[in-house]
Tab-separated table of C-alpha atoms in Angstrom:
chain	number	residue	atom	x	y	z
A	14	UNK	CA	44.816	25.671	-27.859
A	15	UNK	CA	41.042	26.177	-26.172
A	16	UNK	CA	41.142	22.610	-25.246
A	17	UNK	CA	44.153	23.068	-23.013
A	18	UNK	CA	42.600	25.905	-21.182
A	19	UNK	CA	39.356	24.458	-20.784
A	20	UNK	CA	40.734	21.399	-19.005
A	21	UNK	CA	41.663	22.573	-15.845
A	22	UNK	CA	38.025	24.431	-15.705
A	23	UNK	CA	36.566	21.124	-16.459
A	24	UNK	CA	38.556	19.414	-13.812
A	25	UNK	CA	37.739	22.041	-10.860
A	26	UNK	CA	34.153	21.802	-11.489
A	27	UNK	CA	34.148	18.053	-11.523
A	28	UNK	CA	36.028	18.064	-8.048
A	29	UNK	CA	33.555	20.677	-6.739
A	30	UNK	CA	30.637	18.431	-7.864
A	31	UNK	CA	32.287	15.564	-5.958
A	32	UNK	CA	32.721	17.473	-3.039
A	33	UNK	CA	29.567	18.451	-3.352
A	34	UNK	CA	27.776	15.533	-3.625
A	35	UNK	CA	30.186	13.856	-0.949
A	36	UNK	CA	28.554	16.655	1.230
A	37	UNK	CA	24.989	15.820	0.520
A	38	UNK	CA	25.663	12.177	1.221
A	39	UNK	CA	27.029	12.481	4.212
A	40	UNK	CA	24.778	15.005	5.416
A	41	UNK	CA	21.333	12.808	4.981
A	42	UNK	CA	23.078	10.040	7.026
A	43	UNK	CA	21.476	9.277	10.525
A	44	UNK	CA	24.250	7.242	11.954
A	45	UNK	CA	26.979	8.394	14.541
A	46	UNK	CA	30.324	7.440	12.943
A	47	UNK	CA	31.896	6.677	16.527
A	48	UNK	CA	28.998	4.304	17.211
A	49	UNK	CA	29.495	2.738	13.782
A	50	UNK	CA	32.962	2.107	14.235
A	51	UNK	CA	32.468	0.649	17.780
A	52	UNK	CA	30.018	-1.619	16.346
A	53	UNK	CA	32.483	-2.733	13.662
A	54	UNK	CA	35.320	-3.337	16.461
A	55	UNK	CA	33.229	-5.303	18.702
A	56	UNK	CA	31.814	-7.194	15.762
A	57	UNK	CA	33.121	-10.828	14.445
A	58	UNK	CA	36.514	-10.647	12.471
A	59	UNK	CA	37.303	-12.190	9.049
A	60	UNK	CA	39.114	-15.115	11.113
A	61	UNK	CA	35.693	-16.017	12.641
A	62	UNK	CA	33.609	-15.817	9.192
A	63	UNK	CA	36.683	-18.269	7.755
A	64	UNK	CA	36.258	-20.624	10.513
A	65	UNK	CA	32.603	-20.771	10.404
A	66	UNK	CA	32.468	-20.031	13.995
A	67	UNK	CA	30.311	-16.837	13.694
A	68	UNK	CA	26.632	-17.244	14.801
A	69	UNK	CA	23.727	-15.997	13.312
A	70	UNK	CA	20.512	-14.520	14.444
A	71	UNK	CA	18.457	-15.403	11.538
A	72	UNK	CA	15.734	-17.993	12.453
A	73	UNK	CA	16.744	-20.098	9.395
A	74	UNK	CA	17.879	-22.608	11.663
A	75	UNK	CA	14.366	-22.822	12.959
A	76	UNK	CA	13.047	-23.981	10.066
A	77	UNK	CA	11.542	-27.529	9.792
A	78	UNK	CA	11.201	-27.723	6.201
A	79	UNK	CA	13.507	-29.205	3.697
A	80	UNK	CA	15.955	-26.768	2.217
A	81	UNK	CA	17.572	-29.471	-0.359
A	82	UNK	CA	16.181	-32.712	-1.766
A	83	UNK	CA	17.418	-35.739	-0.699
A	84	UNK	CA	18.859	-38.654	-3.523
A	85	UNK	CA	15.904	-40.052	-5.347
A	86	UNK	CA	13.482	-37.510	-3.775
A	87	UNK	CA	11.509	-36.124	-6.604
A	88	UNK	CA	8.929	-33.713	-4.337
A	89	UNK	CA	8.989	-30.137	-4.905
A	90	UNK	CA	10.376	-28.362	-2.291
A	91	UNK	CA	8.459	-25.035	-0.817
A	92	UNK	CA	9.983	-21.645	-0.329
A	93	UNK	CA	11.557	-20.806	3.028
A	94	UNK	CA	9.745	-17.902	4.756
A	95	UNK	CA	12.546	-15.782	4.319
A	96	UNK	CA	12.476	-16.320	0.071
A	97	UNK	CA	8.744	-15.553	-0.382
A	98	UNK	CA	7.893	-12.200	-1.827
A	99	UNK	CA	4.271	-10.911	-1.724
A	100	UNK	CA	2.773	-10.762	-5.313
A	101	UNK	CA	2.981	-7.943	-7.191
A	102	UNK	CA	-0.214	-5.669	-7.124
A	103	UNK	CA	-1.271	-1.897	-7.180
A	104	UNK	CA	-2.076	0.856	-9.820
A	105	UNK	CA	1.545	1.795	-10.839
A	106	UNK	CA	2.610	-1.857	-11.394
A	107	UNK	CA	-0.710	-2.972	-13.318
A	108	UNK	CA	-0.756	0.304	-15.618
A	109	UNK	CA	3.052	0.039	-16.422
A	110	UNK	CA	2.679	-3.700	-17.512
A	111	UNK	CA	-0.456	-3.107	-19.750
A	112	UNK	CA	1.949	-0.499	-21.019
A	113	UNK	CA	4.347	-2.884	-22.162
A	114	UNK	CA	2.177	-5.224	-23.435
A	115	UNK	CA	0.307	-2.754	-25.699
A	116	UNK	CA	3.748	-1.807	-27.202
A	117	UNK	CA	4.576	-5.620	-27.321
A	118	UNK	CA	7.765	-5.331	-24.984
A	119	UNK	CA	9.250	-7.810	-22.582
A	120	UNK	CA	11.576	-6.535	-19.887
A	121	UNK	CA	14.587	-8.109	-18.134
A	122	UNK	CA	12.689	-8.172	-14.698
A	123	UNK	CA	9.981	-10.432	-16.027
A	124	UNK	CA	12.235	-12.759	-17.864
A	125	UNK	CA	14.420	-13.382	-14.982
A	126	UNK	CA	11.270	-13.654	-12.729
A	127	UNK	CA	12.721	-11.206	-10.457
A	128	UNK	CA	11.096	-11.343	-7.036
A	129	UNK	CA	11.349	-7.582	-6.365
A	130	UNK	CA	9.515	-6.751	-9.531
A	131	UNK	CA	6.499	-5.201	-7.378
A	132	UNK	CA	9.300	-3.030	-5.527
A	133	UNK	CA	10.504	-1.250	-9.215
A	134	UNK	CA	7.428	-1.530	-10.795
A	135	UNK	CA	5.111	0.000	-8.073
A	136	UNK	CA	6.924	2.911	-7.650
A	137	UNK	CA	7.768	4.544	-4.430
A	138	UNK	CA	6.667	7.469	-2.603
A	139	UNK	CA	7.407	9.690	-5.946
A	140	UNK	CA	5.533	7.022	-7.897
A	141	UNK	CA	8.932	6.322	-10.284
A	142	UNK	CA	8.506	3.102	-11.686
A	143	UNK	CA	11.699	1.830	-13.224
A	144	UNK	CA	11.869	-1.202	-15.894
A	145	UNK	CA	14.720	-2.408	-18.224
A	146	UNK	CA	13.678	-3.327	-21.331
């Protein structure tokens, strides 16, 4: 009996929270919707991607190094510049790493050799570090 009376209230509460969260996320956007729509409409179409006729502004085509090994080539390839990441450093990063070592724990980030570990462990402006153990 109580369950049937509270369900509509719970639904209304959840709907209200959803509407509020949508308002919060759209209020924080600095982009003009009309400008964004016009950029999307003037951009490449799906058929252009499928045919491979879409040009790229990336500098990967200017890269003079090898991107794949030739058959029989045993030389180690160097990472292209767009894949290189800075070595993680910082007080928060080292503090979290020392805490994990003292507890004898490893993280998914370390095991997977995640290139973004410094961003997660270093924390942002609010100094919140994240790690998956």
